[in-house]
GROMACS .gro file of C-alpha atoms in nm:
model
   96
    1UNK     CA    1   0.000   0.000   0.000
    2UNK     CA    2   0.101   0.360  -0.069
    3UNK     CA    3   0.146   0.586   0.199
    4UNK     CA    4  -0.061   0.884   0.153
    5UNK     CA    5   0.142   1.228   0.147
    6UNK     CA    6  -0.112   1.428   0.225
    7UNK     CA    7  -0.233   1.246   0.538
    8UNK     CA    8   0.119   1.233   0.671
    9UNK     CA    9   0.162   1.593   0.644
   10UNK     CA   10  -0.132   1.700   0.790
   11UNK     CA   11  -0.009   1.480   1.102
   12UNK     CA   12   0.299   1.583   1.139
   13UNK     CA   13   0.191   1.959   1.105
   14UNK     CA   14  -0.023   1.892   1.445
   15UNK     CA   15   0.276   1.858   1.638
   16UNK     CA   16   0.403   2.069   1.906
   17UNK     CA   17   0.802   2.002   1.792
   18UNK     CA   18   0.726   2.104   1.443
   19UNK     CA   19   0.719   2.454   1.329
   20UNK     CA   20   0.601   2.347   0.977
   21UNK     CA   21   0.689   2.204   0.659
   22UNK     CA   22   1.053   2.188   0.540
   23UNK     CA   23   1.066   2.134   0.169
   24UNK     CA   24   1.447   2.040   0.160
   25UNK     CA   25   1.737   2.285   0.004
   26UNK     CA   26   1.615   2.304  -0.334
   27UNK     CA   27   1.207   2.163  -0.305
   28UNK     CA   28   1.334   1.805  -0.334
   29UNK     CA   29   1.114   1.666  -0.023
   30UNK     CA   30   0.760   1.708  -0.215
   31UNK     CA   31   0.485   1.494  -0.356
   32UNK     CA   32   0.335   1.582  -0.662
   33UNK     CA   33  -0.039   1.547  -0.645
   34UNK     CA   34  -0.268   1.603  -0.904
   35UNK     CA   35  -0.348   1.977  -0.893
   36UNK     CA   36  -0.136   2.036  -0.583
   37UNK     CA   37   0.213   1.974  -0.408
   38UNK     CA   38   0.252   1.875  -0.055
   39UNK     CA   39   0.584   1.972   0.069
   40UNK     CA   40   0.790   1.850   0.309
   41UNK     CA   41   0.696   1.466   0.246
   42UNK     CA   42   0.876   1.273  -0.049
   43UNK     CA   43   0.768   0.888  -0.151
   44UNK     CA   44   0.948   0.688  -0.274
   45UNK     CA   45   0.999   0.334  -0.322
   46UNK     CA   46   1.236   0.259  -0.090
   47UNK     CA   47   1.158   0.508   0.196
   48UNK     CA   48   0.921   0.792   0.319
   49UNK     CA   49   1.160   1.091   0.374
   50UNK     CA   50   0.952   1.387   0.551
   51UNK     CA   51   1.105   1.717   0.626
   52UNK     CA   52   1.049   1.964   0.903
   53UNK     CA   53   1.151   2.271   1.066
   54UNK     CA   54   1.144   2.223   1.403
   55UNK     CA   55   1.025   2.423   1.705
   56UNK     CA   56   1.293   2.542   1.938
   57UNK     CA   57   1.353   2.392   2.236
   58UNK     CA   58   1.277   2.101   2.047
   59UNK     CA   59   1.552   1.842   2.023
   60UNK     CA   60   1.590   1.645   1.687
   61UNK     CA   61   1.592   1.311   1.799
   62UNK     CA   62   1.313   1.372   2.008
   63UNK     CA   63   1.149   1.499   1.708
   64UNK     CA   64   1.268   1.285   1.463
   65UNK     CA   65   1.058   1.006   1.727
   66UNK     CA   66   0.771   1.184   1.743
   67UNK     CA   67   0.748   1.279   1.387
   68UNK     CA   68   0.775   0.897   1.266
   69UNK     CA   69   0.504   0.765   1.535
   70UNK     CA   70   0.293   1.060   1.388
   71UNK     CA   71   0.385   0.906   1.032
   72UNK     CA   72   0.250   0.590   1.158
   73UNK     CA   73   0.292   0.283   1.051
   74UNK     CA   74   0.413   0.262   0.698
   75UNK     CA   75   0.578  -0.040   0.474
   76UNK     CA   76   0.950   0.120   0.439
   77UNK     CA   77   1.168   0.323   0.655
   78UNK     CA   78   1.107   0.657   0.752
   79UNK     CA   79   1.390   0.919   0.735
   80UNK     CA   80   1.329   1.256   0.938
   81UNK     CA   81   1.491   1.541   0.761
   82UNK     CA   82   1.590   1.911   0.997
   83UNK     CA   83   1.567   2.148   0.752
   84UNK     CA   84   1.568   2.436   1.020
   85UNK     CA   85   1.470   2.555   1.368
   86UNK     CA   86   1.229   2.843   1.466
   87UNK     CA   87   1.325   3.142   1.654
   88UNK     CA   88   1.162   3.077   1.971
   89UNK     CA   89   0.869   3.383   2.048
   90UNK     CA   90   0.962   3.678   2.261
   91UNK     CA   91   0.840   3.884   2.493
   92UNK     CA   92   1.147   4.130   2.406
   93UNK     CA   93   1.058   4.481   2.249
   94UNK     CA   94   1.263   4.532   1.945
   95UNK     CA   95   1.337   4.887   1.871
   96UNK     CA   96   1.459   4.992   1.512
   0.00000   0.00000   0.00000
């Protein structure tokens, strides 16, 4: 069976360690859909590779756990790809 892109993304997007999507360095993580592209998840035959940016404090292996027990359970590996981290919020006042 096929793993569905879309359906991975969309679960991986729920999680509190990921920021969002991370589409790779040049848009290589993506599945091409019929009308649309979901980024940051690439099948292929021999693996599932999804990308992220993660959320700081986050820690990558931590992530990388979370974000394949999100993926679920699929019929090839699943490699976990850091694309970037997120500047944590602040409470800081910025002046120009």
């Amino acid at each position: 069976m096929t793993p569905d892109a879309a359906t991975i993304a969309e679960a991986v997007a729920g999680l509190p360690e990921v920021a969002g999507p991370h589409a790779g360095r040049i848009g290589e993580i993506a599945t091409l859909l019929p009308g649309r592209r979901v980024a940051g998840v690439r099948i292929a035959d021999d693996a599932v590779t999804i990308g992220v940016v993660l959320r700081y404090p986050a820690s990558v292996a931590a992530a990388a756990a979370a974000v394949r027990a999100a993926a679920g359970p699929l019929d090839r590996p699943v490699r976990v790809f850091v694309g970037d981290v997120a500047e944590p919020p602040t409470s800081r006042r910025r002046f120009p």
